[in-house]
Tab-separated table of C-alpha atoms in Angstrom:
chain	number	residue	atom	x	y	z
A	1	MET	CA	-28.655	-10.064	5.744
A	2	LEU	CA	-32.024	-9.120	7.300
A	3	TYR	CA	-33.231	-8.330	10.799
A	4	THR	CA	-35.781	-10.739	12.295
A	5	ASN	CA	-38.202	-10.704	15.241
A	6	ASP	CA	-36.445	-13.687	16.809
A	7	SER	CA	-34.563	-12.499	19.922
A	8	GLU	CA	-32.220	-15.502	19.808
A	9	HIS	CA	-31.434	-15.038	16.109
A	10	PRO	CA	-31.850	-11.302	15.427
A	11	THR	CA	-30.463	-11.542	11.883
A	12	LYS	CA	-30.682	-14.034	9.049
A	13	ASN	CA	-29.045	-14.448	5.651
A	14	VAL	CA	-31.275	-14.550	2.581
A	15	PRO	CA	-29.969	-15.943	-0.759
A	16	THR	CA	-29.756	-13.330	-3.516
A	17	SER	CA	-29.269	-13.653	-7.255
A	18	LYS	CA	-26.196	-12.416	-9.097
A	19	ALA	CA	-28.284	-9.608	-10.619
A	20	GLU	CA	-29.485	-8.507	-7.175
A	21	ARG	CA	-25.941	-8.492	-5.816
A	22	ALA	CA	-24.767	-6.327	-8.718
A	23	ALA	CA	-27.694	-3.883	-8.543
A	24	PHE	CA	-27.485	-0.483	-6.858
A	25	VAL	CA	-29.349	-0.151	-3.560
A	26	LEU	CA	-30.610	3.351	-4.323
A	27	SER	CA	-31.912	5.058	-7.445
A	28	ASP	CA	-30.421	8.334	-8.702
A	29	GLU	CA	-33.494	10.193	-7.404
A	30	GLU	CA	-33.071	8.704	-3.920
A	31	ILE	CA	-29.382	9.615	-3.866
A	32	LEU	CA	-30.210	13.199	-4.824
A	33	ALA	CA	-32.891	13.347	-2.117
A	34	LEU	CA	-30.412	12.181	0.525
A	35	SER	CA	-27.879	14.733	-0.716
A	36	ARG	CA	-30.401	17.563	-0.410
A	37	TRP	CA	-31.381	16.446	3.096
A	38	ALA	CA	-27.702	16.309	4.082
A	39	CYS	CA	-27.199	19.893	2.884
A	40	VAL	CA	-30.214	21.050	4.934
A	41	ILE	CA	-28.913	19.263	8.046
A	42	GLU	CA	-25.397	20.707	7.689
A	43	ARG	CA	-26.784	24.210	7.191
A	44	HIS	CA	-28.931	23.792	10.313
A	45	TYR	CA	-26.031	22.709	12.535
A	46	GLY	CA	-23.430	24.884	10.835
A	47	GLN	CA	-20.752	22.191	10.694
A	48	PRO	CA	-19.830	18.956	8.867
A	49	MET	CA	-22.146	16.136	9.945
A	50	ASP	CA	-21.968	12.330	10.038
A	51	ILE	CA	-25.445	11.295	8.850
A	52	GLU	CA	-27.065	7.861	8.751
A	53	TRP	CA	-30.138	6.929	6.726
A	54	ALA	CA	-32.502	4.001	6.310
A	55	LYS	CA	-34.916	2.813	3.642
A	56	ASP	CA	-38.140	0.977	4.472
A	57	GLY	CA	-38.080	-2.328	2.590
A	58	GLN	CA	-41.857	-2.432	2.225
A	59	THR	CA	-42.878	1.177	1.556
A	60	ASN	CA	-39.538	2.322	0.029
A	61	GLU	CA	-39.710	5.440	2.217
A	62	MET	CA	-36.395	7.109	3.084
A	63	PHE	CA	-35.529	8.197	6.641
A	64	ILE	CA	-32.688	10.047	8.357
A	65	VAL	CA	-32.066	8.036	11.528
A	66	GLN	CA	-29.013	9.793	12.988
A	67	ALA	CA	-26.997	12.990	12.613
A	68	ARG	CA	-23.916	13.835	14.652
A	69	PRO	CA	-20.844	16.066	14.176
A	70	GLU	CA	-18.280	14.571	11.772
A	71	THR	CA	-14.982	14.045	13.609
A	72	VAL	CA	-12.414	12.767	11.083
A	73	GLN	CA	-12.275	14.812	7.869
A	74	SER	CA	-13.197	18.058	9.638
A	75	ARG	CA	-10.188	17.681	11.938
A	76	ARG	CA	-7.796	17.576	9.020
A	77	GLU	CA	-6.006	20.802	8.270
A	78	ALA	CA	-7.494	22.142	5.042
A	79	SER	CA	-4.181	23.629	3.894
A	80	ALA	CA	-2.043	20.520	4.463
A	81	VAL	CA	-1.906	16.876	3.498
A	82	LYS	CA	0.138	13.878	4.628
A	83	THR	CA	1.435	11.479	1.985
A	84	TYR	CA	3.082	8.078	2.339
A	85	HIS	CA	5.681	6.619	-0.032
A	86	ILE	CA	6.980	3.035	0.171
A	87	ARG	CA	10.721	2.935	-0.534
A	88	LYS	CA	11.434	-0.749	0.038
A	89	LYS	CA	8.989	-3.530	0.828
A	90	GLY	CA	8.937	-7.242	1.447
A	91	ARG	CA	7.015	-10.022	-0.245
A	92	GLN	CA	3.290	-9.425	-0.755
A	93	LEU	CA	1.298	-11.658	1.565
A	94	LEU	CA	-2.274	-10.452	1.088
A	95	ALA	CA	-4.416	-7.986	-0.820
A	96	GLY	CA	-7.869	-6.563	-0.200
A	97	VAL	CA	-9.949	-3.404	-0.285
A	98	SER	CA	-7.941	-0.388	0.853
A	99	VAL	CA	-9.407	1.928	3.502
A	100	GLY	CA	-7.570	5.192	4.116
A	101	GLU	CA	-4.278	6.347	2.616
A	102	ALA	CA	-1.736	5.551	5.326
A	103	VAL	CA	0.929	2.920	5.974
A	104	ALA	CA	1.557	1.117	9.270
A	105	SER	CA	4.052	-1.525	10.361
A	106	GLY	CA	3.947	-3.735	13.428
A	107	ARG	CA	3.349	-7.165	14.880
A	108	VAL	CA	0.239	-9.159	14.038
A	109	CYS	CA	-2.311	-9.990	16.720
A	110	VAL	CA	-4.967	-12.434	15.501
A	111	ILE	CA	-8.165	-12.091	17.538
A	112	GLU	CA	-11.085	-14.478	17.062
A	113	ASN	CA	-13.491	-12.937	19.561
A	114	PRO	CA	-13.819	-9.610	21.447
A	115	SER	CA	-13.580	-11.606	24.684
A	116	GLU	CA	-9.860	-12.021	23.876
A	117	MET	CA	-9.353	-8.258	24.240
A	118	GLY	CA	-7.040	-8.760	27.211
A	119	ARG	CA	-4.238	-10.249	25.120
A	120	PHE	CA	-4.257	-7.496	22.488
A	121	ILE	CA	-1.112	-5.360	22.607
A	122	ASP	CA	-1.441	-1.623	22.009
A	123	GLY	CA	-0.099	-0.616	18.587
A	124	ALA	CA	-0.363	-4.122	17.146
A	125	ILE	CA	-2.013	-4.883	13.811
A	126	LEU	CA	-5.452	-6.341	14.459
A	127	VAL	CA	-6.283	-9.334	12.244
A	128	THR	CA	-9.750	-10.848	12.504
A	129	ARG	CA	-12.561	-12.338	10.418
A	130	THR	CA	-14.914	-9.354	10.720
A	131	THR	CA	-15.932	-6.693	13.243
A	132	ASP	CA	-19.049	-5.258	14.836
A	133	PRO	CA	-19.587	-2.573	17.527
A	134	ASP	CA	-18.205	-4.904	20.230
A	135	TRP	CA	-14.792	-4.654	18.571
A	136	VAL	CA	-14.419	-0.859	18.775
A	137	PRO	CA	-12.424	-0.817	22.079
A	138	ILE	CA	-9.806	-3.109	20.491
A	139	MET	CA	-9.822	-1.219	17.188
A	140	ARG	CA	-8.990	2.013	19.010
A	141	ARG	CA	-5.766	0.424	20.282
A	142	ALA	CA	-4.615	-0.942	16.895
A	143	SER	CA	-2.192	0.691	14.444
A	144	ALA	CA	-3.916	-0.994	11.480
A	145	ILE	CA	-6.718	-3.480	10.833
A	146	VAL	CA	-6.998	-6.459	8.461
A	147	THR	CA	-10.205	-8.498	8.085
A	148	ASP	CA	-11.120	-11.623	6.139
A	149	HIS	CA	-14.509	-10.248	5.124
A	150	GLY	CA	-15.968	-6.851	4.342
A	151	ARG	CA	-16.302	-4.098	1.773
A	152	ARG	CA	-15.945	-0.317	1.754
A	153	THR	CA	-19.216	0.046	3.656
A	154	SER	CA	-18.555	-2.680	6.227
A	155	HIS	CA	-18.269	-1.938	9.951
A	156	ALA	CA	-14.487	-2.362	9.937
A	157	ALA	CA	-14.116	0.093	7.040
A	158	ILE	CA	-16.405	2.720	8.564
A	159	VAL	CA	-14.817	2.646	12.024
A	160	SER	CA	-11.281	2.606	10.581
A	161	ARG	CA	-12.064	5.801	8.677
A	162	GLU	CA	-13.454	7.391	11.829
A	163	LEU	CA	-10.329	6.435	13.774
A	164	GLY	CA	-7.980	7.446	10.946
A	165	LEU	CA	-6.471	3.952	10.753
A	166	PRO	CA	-5.240	2.180	7.618
A	167	ALA	CA	-7.317	-0.940	7.070
A	168	ILE	CA	-7.629	-3.726	4.526
A	169	VAL	CA	-11.025	-5.411	4.414
A	170	GLY	CA	-12.024	-8.458	2.411
A	171	ALA	CA	-8.487	-9.898	2.555
A	172	ALA	CA	-9.671	-13.509	2.368
A	173	ARG	CA	-7.872	-15.991	4.665
A	174	ALA	CA	-5.942	-13.273	6.497
A	175	THR	CA	-6.615	-15.055	9.799
A	176	HIS	CA	-5.125	-18.251	8.332
A	177	LEU	CA	-2.132	-16.791	6.496
A	178	LEU	CA	-0.962	-14.362	9.184
A	179	HIS	CA	0.130	-15.441	12.663
A	180	ASN	CA	0.690	-13.803	16.021
A	181	GLU	CA	3.908	-11.808	16.505
A	182	GLN	CA	4.592	-11.820	12.736
A	183	GLU	CA	6.057	-8.497	11.559
A	184	VAL	CA	4.162	-7.042	8.592
A	185	THR	CA	3.399	-3.736	6.883
A	186	VAL	CA	-0.149	-2.691	5.989
A	187	CYS	CA	-0.123	-0.341	2.984
A	188	CYS	CA	-3.178	1.658	1.885
A	189	ALA	CA	-1.175	4.246	-0.068
A	190	GLU	CA	-1.245	2.515	-3.469
A	191	GLY	CA	-4.811	3.055	-4.647
A	192	ARG	CA	-8.071	1.140	-4.266
A	193	GLU	CA	-6.280	-2.094	-3.401
A	194	GLY	CA	-4.474	-2.440	-0.095
A	195	PHE	CA	-1.561	-4.798	0.531
A	196	VAL	CA	0.028	-6.628	3.447
A	197	TYR	CA	3.793	-6.956	2.979
A	198	GLU	CA	6.153	-9.243	4.842
A	199	GLY	CA	8.402	-7.490	7.351
A	200	ILE	CA	8.821	-3.841	8.312
A	201	ALA	CA	8.825	-1.824	5.098
A	202	ASP	CA	10.950	1.265	4.582
A	203	TYR	CA	8.596	4.170	3.942
A	204	GLU	CA	8.549	7.923	4.313
A	205	VAL	CA	5.815	10.244	5.503
A	206	GLU	CA	5.706	13.723	4.018
A	207	ASP	CA	3.689	16.590	5.464
A	208	ILE	CA	2.833	18.970	2.636
A	209	ASP	CA	1.769	22.486	3.528
A	210	PHE	CA	-0.233	23.861	0.601
A	211	ASP	CA	0.689	27.408	1.608
A	212	SER	CA	4.317	26.602	0.749
A	213	ILE	CA	3.469	25.559	-2.823
A	214	PRO	CA	4.234	28.457	-5.194
A	215	THR	CA	1.769	29.801	-7.734
A	216	THR	CA	2.826	29.674	-11.384
A	217	ARG	CA	1.765	31.114	-14.720
A	218	THR	CA	2.204	27.712	-16.301
A	219	LYS	CA	-0.626	25.403	-15.297
A	220	VAL	CA	0.467	22.195	-13.602
A	221	MET	CA	-2.221	19.527	-13.960
A	222	LEU	CA	-2.627	15.863	-13.016
A	223	ASN	CA	-2.644	12.605	-14.955
A	224	LEU	CA	-5.358	10.422	-13.418
A	225	ALA	CA	-5.960	6.867	-14.551
A	226	ASN	CA	-8.963	6.038	-12.363
A	227	PRO	CA	-11.572	7.559	-10.041
A	228	ALA	CA	-9.824	6.208	-6.945
A	229	ALA	CA	-6.797	8.344	-7.765
A	230	ALA	CA	-9.061	11.362	-8.221
A	231	PHE	CA	-10.524	10.974	-4.736
A	232	ARG	CA	-7.096	10.352	-3.240
A	233	TRP	CA	-5.427	13.442	-4.726
A	234	TRP	CA	-8.318	15.925	-4.970
A	235	ARG	CA	-6.838	18.221	-2.308
A	236	LEU	CA	-3.725	19.005	-4.332
A	237	PRO	CA	-3.919	22.594	-5.662
A	238	ALA	CA	-3.724	21.418	-9.279
A	239	ASP	CA	-5.030	23.410	-12.238
A	240	GLY	CA	-7.149	20.498	-13.434
A	241	VAL	CA	-6.608	17.108	-15.056
A	242	GLY	CA	-4.519	17.057	-18.212
A	243	LEU	CA	-5.022	13.381	-19.004
A	244	ALA	CA	-7.944	11.336	-17.708
A	245	ARG	CA	-8.793	7.769	-18.595
A	246	GLY	CA	-11.925	7.674	-16.447
A	247	LEU	CA	-14.951	9.945	-16.620
A	248	GLY	CA	-17.699	11.019	-14.248
A	249	ARG	CA	-16.123	10.825	-10.825
A	250	ILE	CA	-12.883	12.442	-11.999
A	251	ALA	CA	-14.829	15.304	-13.596
A	252	ALA	CA	-16.832	15.747	-10.396
A	253	VAL	CA	-13.804	15.802	-8.099
A	254	GLN	CA	-12.002	18.440	-10.199
A	255	TYR	CA	-15.020	20.620	-11.078
A	256	PRO	CA	-14.868	23.441	-12.202
A	257	HIS	CA	-11.230	22.948	-13.272
A	258	PRO	CA	-10.840	21.486	-16.780
A	259	VAL	CA	-10.598	17.721	-17.148
A	260	VAL	CA	-9.120	16.575	-20.455
A	261	VAL	CA	-10.562	13.161	-21.327
A	262	ARG	CA	-8.584	11.234	-23.912
A	263	MET	CA	-10.782	9.058	-26.105
A	264	SER	CA	-9.800	5.382	-26.301
A	265	ASP	CA	-6.408	4.592	-27.804
A	266	PHE	CA	-6.038	0.831	-27.476
A	267	LYS	CA	-3.995	-0.891	-30.152
A	268	THR	CA	-5.104	-4.015	-32.014
A	269	ASN	CA	-2.910	-6.339	-29.941
A	270	GLU	CA	-4.409	-4.886	-26.746
A	271	TYR	CA	-7.973	-5.387	-27.970
A	272	ALA	CA	-7.035	-8.895	-29.120
A	273	ASN	CA	-6.031	-9.792	-25.556
A	274	LEU	CA	-9.599	-9.220	-24.366
A	275	ILE	CA	-11.948	-12.202	-24.214
A	276	GLY	CA	-13.014	-12.877	-27.801
A	277	GLY	CA	-10.980	-9.934	-29.072
A	278	ALA	CA	-8.775	-11.997	-31.354
A	279	GLU	CA	-11.863	-12.909	-33.405
A	280	PHE	CA	-12.429	-9.286	-34.390
A	281	GLU	CA	-9.020	-7.609	-34.524
A	282	PRO	CA	-6.646	-7.713	-37.504
A	283	LYS	CA	-3.183	-9.117	-36.885
A	284	GLU	CA	-0.632	-6.339	-37.374
A	285	GLU	CA	3.145	-6.536	-37.541
A	286	ASN	CA	3.473	-3.158	-35.808
A	287	PRO	CA	0.343	-2.241	-33.803
A	288	MET	CA	2.041	0.937	-32.542
A	289	LEU	CA	1.667	2.371	-36.055
A	290	GLY	CA	-1.507	0.530	-36.963
A	291	PHE	CA	-5.274	0.659	-36.495
A	292	ARG	CA	-5.512	2.990	-33.493
A	293	GLY	CA	-6.645	6.439	-32.419
A	294	ALA	CA	-8.462	8.651	-34.913
A	295	SER	CA	-8.310	6.095	-37.727
A	296	ARG	CA	-10.315	3.655	-35.607
A	297	TYR	CA	-12.996	6.255	-34.803
A	298	CYS	CA	-13.553	6.865	-38.522
A	299	SER	CA	-13.762	3.178	-39.399
A	300	PRO	CA	-17.070	1.295	-39.790
A	301	ARG	CA	-15.439	-1.478	-37.737
A	302	TYR	CA	-15.462	0.716	-34.614
A	303	ARG	CA	-18.358	3.049	-35.408
A	304	GLU	CA	-20.651	1.663	-32.692
A	305	GLY	CA	-17.884	1.670	-30.090
A	306	PHE	CA	-16.977	5.294	-30.745
A	307	ALA	CA	-20.674	6.211	-30.663
A	308	LEU	CA	-20.796	4.883	-27.095
A	309	GLU	CA	-17.772	6.993	-26.145
A	310	CYS	CA	-19.466	10.080	-27.587
A	311	ARG	CA	-22.666	9.230	-25.743
A	312	ALA	CA	-20.724	9.064	-22.463
A	313	ILE	CA	-19.266	12.533	-23.093
A	314	ARG	CA	-22.731	13.893	-23.914
A	315	ARG	CA	-24.163	12.474	-20.723
A	316	LEU	CA	-21.340	13.961	-18.662
A	317	ARG	CA	-21.715	17.430	-20.109
A	318	GLU	CA	-25.448	17.694	-20.821
A	319	GLU	CA	-27.162	15.513	-18.221
A	320	MET	CA	-24.683	15.674	-15.347
A	321	GLY	CA	-23.606	19.258	-16.017
A	322	PHE	CA	-19.851	18.711	-16.122
A	323	ARG	CA	-19.060	21.339	-18.732
A	324	ASN	CA	-15.451	21.255	-17.535
A	325	VAL	CA	-14.855	18.104	-19.621
A	326	VAL	CA	-12.566	18.639	-22.621
A	327	VAL	CA	-12.309	15.939	-25.316
A	328	MET	CA	-8.895	14.887	-26.640
A	329	ILE	CA	-8.314	12.921	-29.860
A	330	PRO	CA	-5.192	10.710	-29.877
A	331	PHE	CA	-2.992	9.649	-32.773
A	332	CYS	CA	-4.517	11.848	-35.472
A	333	ARG	CA	-2.289	11.539	-38.542
A	334	SER	CA	-3.569	14.228	-40.923
A	335	ALA	CA	-5.830	17.253	-41.300
A	336	LYS	CA	-8.162	15.137	-43.433
A	337	GLU	CA	-8.439	12.563	-40.662
A	338	ALA	CA	-9.085	15.375	-38.172
A	339	ASP	CA	-11.982	16.663	-40.278
A	340	ARG	CA	-13.490	13.194	-40.486
A	341	VAL	CA	-13.232	12.615	-36.714
A	342	LEU	CA	-14.942	15.922	-35.976
A	343	GLU	CA	-17.705	14.971	-38.431
A	344	VAL	CA	-18.234	11.597	-36.742
A	345	MET	CA	-18.344	13.288	-33.342
A	346	ALA	CA	-20.962	15.747	-34.632
A	347	GLU	CA	-23.010	12.858	-36.009
A	348	ASN	CA	-23.023	11.481	-32.466
A	349	GLY	CA	-24.150	14.728	-30.878
A	350	ILE	CA	-20.905	16.333	-29.663
A	351	ARG	CA	-19.765	19.326	-31.678
A	352	ARG	CA	-16.708	21.436	-31.054
A	353	GLY	CA	-17.753	24.867	-29.785
A	354	GLU	CA	-21.312	23.837	-28.939
A	355	ALA	CA	-22.108	24.647	-25.282
A	356	GLY	CA	-18.446	25.582	-24.849
A	357	LEU	CA	-17.069	22.153	-25.789
A	358	GLU	CA	-13.339	22.241	-26.501
A	359	VAL	CA	-11.605	19.500	-28.473
A	360	TYR	CA	-7.844	18.936	-28.188
A	361	VAL	CA	-5.554	16.763	-30.261
A	362	MET	CA	-2.591	14.738	-29.047
A	363	CYS	CA	0.671	15.941	-30.553
A	364	GLU	CA	2.573	12.671	-30.808
A	365	ILE	CA	3.309	12.307	-34.537
A	366	PRO	CA	5.780	14.453	-36.522
A	367	SER	CA	2.934	15.411	-38.888
A	368	ASN	CA	1.201	17.106	-35.938
A	369	VAL	CA	4.179	19.458	-35.700
A	370	ILE	CA	4.820	19.884	-39.423
A	371	LEU	CA	1.148	20.763	-39.998
A	372	ALA	CA	0.646	22.454	-36.614
A	373	LYS	CA	-1.131	25.447	-38.153
A	374	ALA	CA	-3.632	23.200	-39.955
A	375	PHE	CA	-4.326	21.186	-36.799
A	376	ALA	CA	-4.642	24.374	-34.717
A	377	GLN	CA	-7.378	25.578	-37.066
A	378	ARG	CA	-9.368	22.412	-36.331
A	379	PHE	CA	-8.710	21.935	-32.610
A	380	ASP	CA	-8.659	24.181	-29.547
A	381	GLY	CA	-5.331	22.944	-28.291
A	382	PHE	CA	-2.525	20.388	-28.359
A	383	SER	CA	-1.373	17.943	-25.713
A	384	ILE	CA	2.152	16.763	-26.432
A	385	GLY	CA	2.591	13.035	-25.839
A	386	SER	CA	6.342	13.100	-25.329
A	387	ASN	CA	6.813	9.309	-25.379
A	388	ASP	CA	5.310	8.670	-28.823
A	389	LEU	CA	6.656	11.933	-30.244
A	390	THR	CA	10.178	10.971	-29.165
A	391	GLN	CA	10.084	7.455	-30.617
A	392	LEU	CA	8.573	8.597	-33.920
A	393	THR	CA	10.944	11.548	-34.272
A	394	LEU	CA	14.056	9.501	-33.512
A	395	GLY	CA	12.833	6.228	-35.031
A	396	VAL	CA	13.463	4.444	-31.732
A	397	ASP	CA	11.210	1.734	-30.280
A	398	ARG	CA	10.639	2.941	-26.724
A	399	ASP	CA	10.065	-0.650	-25.546
A	400	SER	CA	13.379	-1.942	-26.924
A	401	ALA	CA	16.000	-2.686	-24.272
A	402	GLU	CA	18.705	-2.640	-26.958
A	403	LEU	CA	17.848	0.939	-27.945
A	404	ALA	CA	17.086	2.301	-24.473
A	405	GLU	CA	20.098	4.642	-24.507
A	406	LEU	CA	18.898	6.257	-27.746
A	407	PHE	CA	15.441	7.093	-26.400
A	408	ASP	CA	15.920	10.633	-25.109
A	409	GLU	CA	13.141	13.205	-24.761
A	410	GLN	CA	15.835	15.877	-24.467
A	411	ASP	CA	17.345	15.079	-27.841
A	412	GLU	CA	17.861	18.183	-29.960
A	413	ALA	CA	15.411	16.948	-32.608
A	414	VAL	CA	12.661	16.313	-30.041
A	415	ARG	CA	13.244	19.713	-28.450
A	416	TRP	CA	12.924	21.333	-31.866
A	417	MET	CA	9.616	19.551	-32.414
A	418	ILE	CA	8.227	20.717	-29.064
A	419	GLN	CA	9.419	24.304	-29.440
A	420	ASN	CA	8.087	24.495	-32.983
A	421	VAL	CA	4.573	23.261	-32.203
A	422	ILE	CA	4.283	25.665	-29.251
A	423	THR	CA	5.336	28.613	-31.417
A	424	GLN	CA	2.993	27.755	-34.295
A	425	ALA	CA	0.023	26.986	-32.037
A	426	HIS	CA	0.372	30.245	-30.128
A	427	ARG	CA	0.360	32.220	-33.379
A	428	VAL	CA	-3.242	31.143	-33.963
A	429	GLY	CA	-4.304	31.239	-30.308
A	430	ALA	CA	-4.264	27.509	-29.516
A	431	ASP	CA	-3.075	26.206	-26.139
A	432	VAL	CA	-0.305	23.638	-25.783
A	433	GLY	CA	0.278	21.265	-22.884
A	434	LEU	CA	2.469	18.236	-22.268
A	435	CYS	CA	1.539	15.018	-20.486
A	436	GLY	CA	4.366	12.688	-19.578
A	437	GLN	CA	7.026	11.853	-17.012
A	438	ALA	CA	9.802	14.007	-18.473
A	439	PRO	CA	9.103	17.143	-16.340
A	440	SER	CA	8.927	14.885	-13.257
A	441	ASP	CA	12.142	12.982	-13.928
A	442	GLN	CA	14.241	15.752	-15.489
A	443	PRO	CA	14.219	19.188	-13.791
A	444	GLU	CA	15.983	20.821	-16.745
A	445	PHE	CA	13.256	19.595	-19.099
A	446	ALA	CA	10.619	21.445	-17.073
A	447	GLY	CA	12.773	24.563	-17.411
A	448	PHE	CA	12.997	24.088	-21.175
A	449	LEU	CA	9.196	23.850	-21.458
A	450	VAL	CA	8.757	27.064	-19.466
A	451	GLU	CA	11.263	28.843	-21.713
A	452	CYS	CA	9.249	27.702	-24.736
A	453	GLY	CA	6.137	29.270	-23.201
A	454	ILE	CA	4.128	26.072	-22.788
A	455	ASP	CA	0.673	26.637	-21.285
A	456	SER	CA	0.450	23.551	-19.078
A	457	MET	CA	2.151	20.355	-17.956
A	458	SER	CA	0.297	17.287	-16.738
A	459	VAL	CA	2.156	15.000	-14.354
A	460	SER	CA	1.520	12.085	-12.004
A	461	PRO	CA	0.095	13.161	-8.619
A	462	ASP	CA	3.076	11.944	-6.614
A	463	SER	CA	5.406	14.265	-8.537
A	464	PHE	CA	3.058	17.277	-8.613
A	465	ILE	CA	4.710	19.217	-5.767
A	466	ALA	CA	8.246	18.784	-7.117
A	467	VAL	CA	7.244	19.803	-10.662
A	468	LYS	CA	5.283	22.810	-9.387
A	469	ARG	CA	8.382	24.057	-7.565
A	470	ARG	CA	10.621	23.426	-10.584
A	471	VAL	CA	8.230	25.375	-12.799
A	472	ALA	CA	8.179	28.286	-10.338
A	473	THR	CA	11.996	28.373	-10.288
A	474	ALA	CA	12.157	28.248	-14.095
A	475	GLU	CA	9.639	31.084	-14.416
A	476	GLU	CA	11.688	33.226	-12.024
A	477	THR	CA	14.792	32.560	-14.153
A	478	VAL	CA	12.974	33.540	-17.360
A	479	LEU	CA	11.703	36.775	-15.790
A	480	SER	CA	15.174	37.559	-14.464
A	481	ASP	CA	16.718	37.042	-17.915
A	482	LEU	CA	14.089	39.297	-19.498
A	483	ALA	CA	14.778	42.010	-16.930
A	484	GLU	CA	18.455	41.982	-17.819
């Protein structure tokens, strides 16, 4: 969309190619320039600022066109956060781009034009095709907003953030599928995608005061699967990220706390499900124990793919400056395989110990425990993958419904494995952490890990507070027992 000199038609749409639509508007240099200008402006005014910029389409010059005090984020209490959890919900009616992190229920009010403002009921859920500045008076009266069109930078998204309202933009056909007086729930608490559910959902709102969260010797870290989760949970007082499946934005949000990035660990059947994947992947009877993890990195069949992963790590650490990134190698079966992986990494420019780079290994195979000393001499630490370690120790398929009762992370054999690897690793100065749901789901398991002297636990963000408190209680018990 472009502005024109025609007073009757001030804007016009211009066709763009697919490549143009996918391209970034600004270069890295322009983004850095805007960032520096923003810092200067905030220092001048001495407070958070809402800044708008423009770029001349002919000269490519950058301009700051407006700067005013920021009124949403700065009003939030720095030491507290509000979280929303859906307990019970109705049928999903729509999905779109999520704006905000809240949940709201109410009756739908479909508005076609701002001139219909008189029939809008305060607290209703505004549903419309799109918005512009004329809509702001109505938006202020809504409890949530749903639009047919729009993206994260659309007018509806920007104003919703300013007003602190949950909104779903780009929910195609919302004005056709929803009707006036219909009871729905707008949920923006489930990640990048927002949902409209039928009926009034049962949800809870929790106010978390960070000052009430205890400090612990044992680090409690987060498992983050994507950058959206990183931006949603960055305010939690976590000790870093213990398992990350994304890269740059997660590292940036957590800096300078460590972010442990697990290298790819897809199995052959998972690769085969990708478009064209079946043409390249071998068919395996048991992919869980097949061509995955470290063995894939060392294979000529995946050499180029692993080189790209290494290049991404190099760029993060060397070009972007995120030296807080720690590399983790999954499913490494033997010391020989460990040596080969480290060699391949070095060939691709990332060497353990160089510029402070730490390399961890997943402890998810019995051989990782049996040869813990040998692995500890090659890696800086272990991250226990309790799911795989349990199934391989007990010989139980974790996905089997028939054997579900036998899959127990608290089994005596699994506990022995965990305690043993912690003891052996600590003897040679290597750290040990655990990433998995067990500490979240089983309070006594968190206590067991503390008793073993584990260095860190990595849990899902929504269970962070509960696990942190359990760890603090367990540490107090251990200290009390020692005192006696």
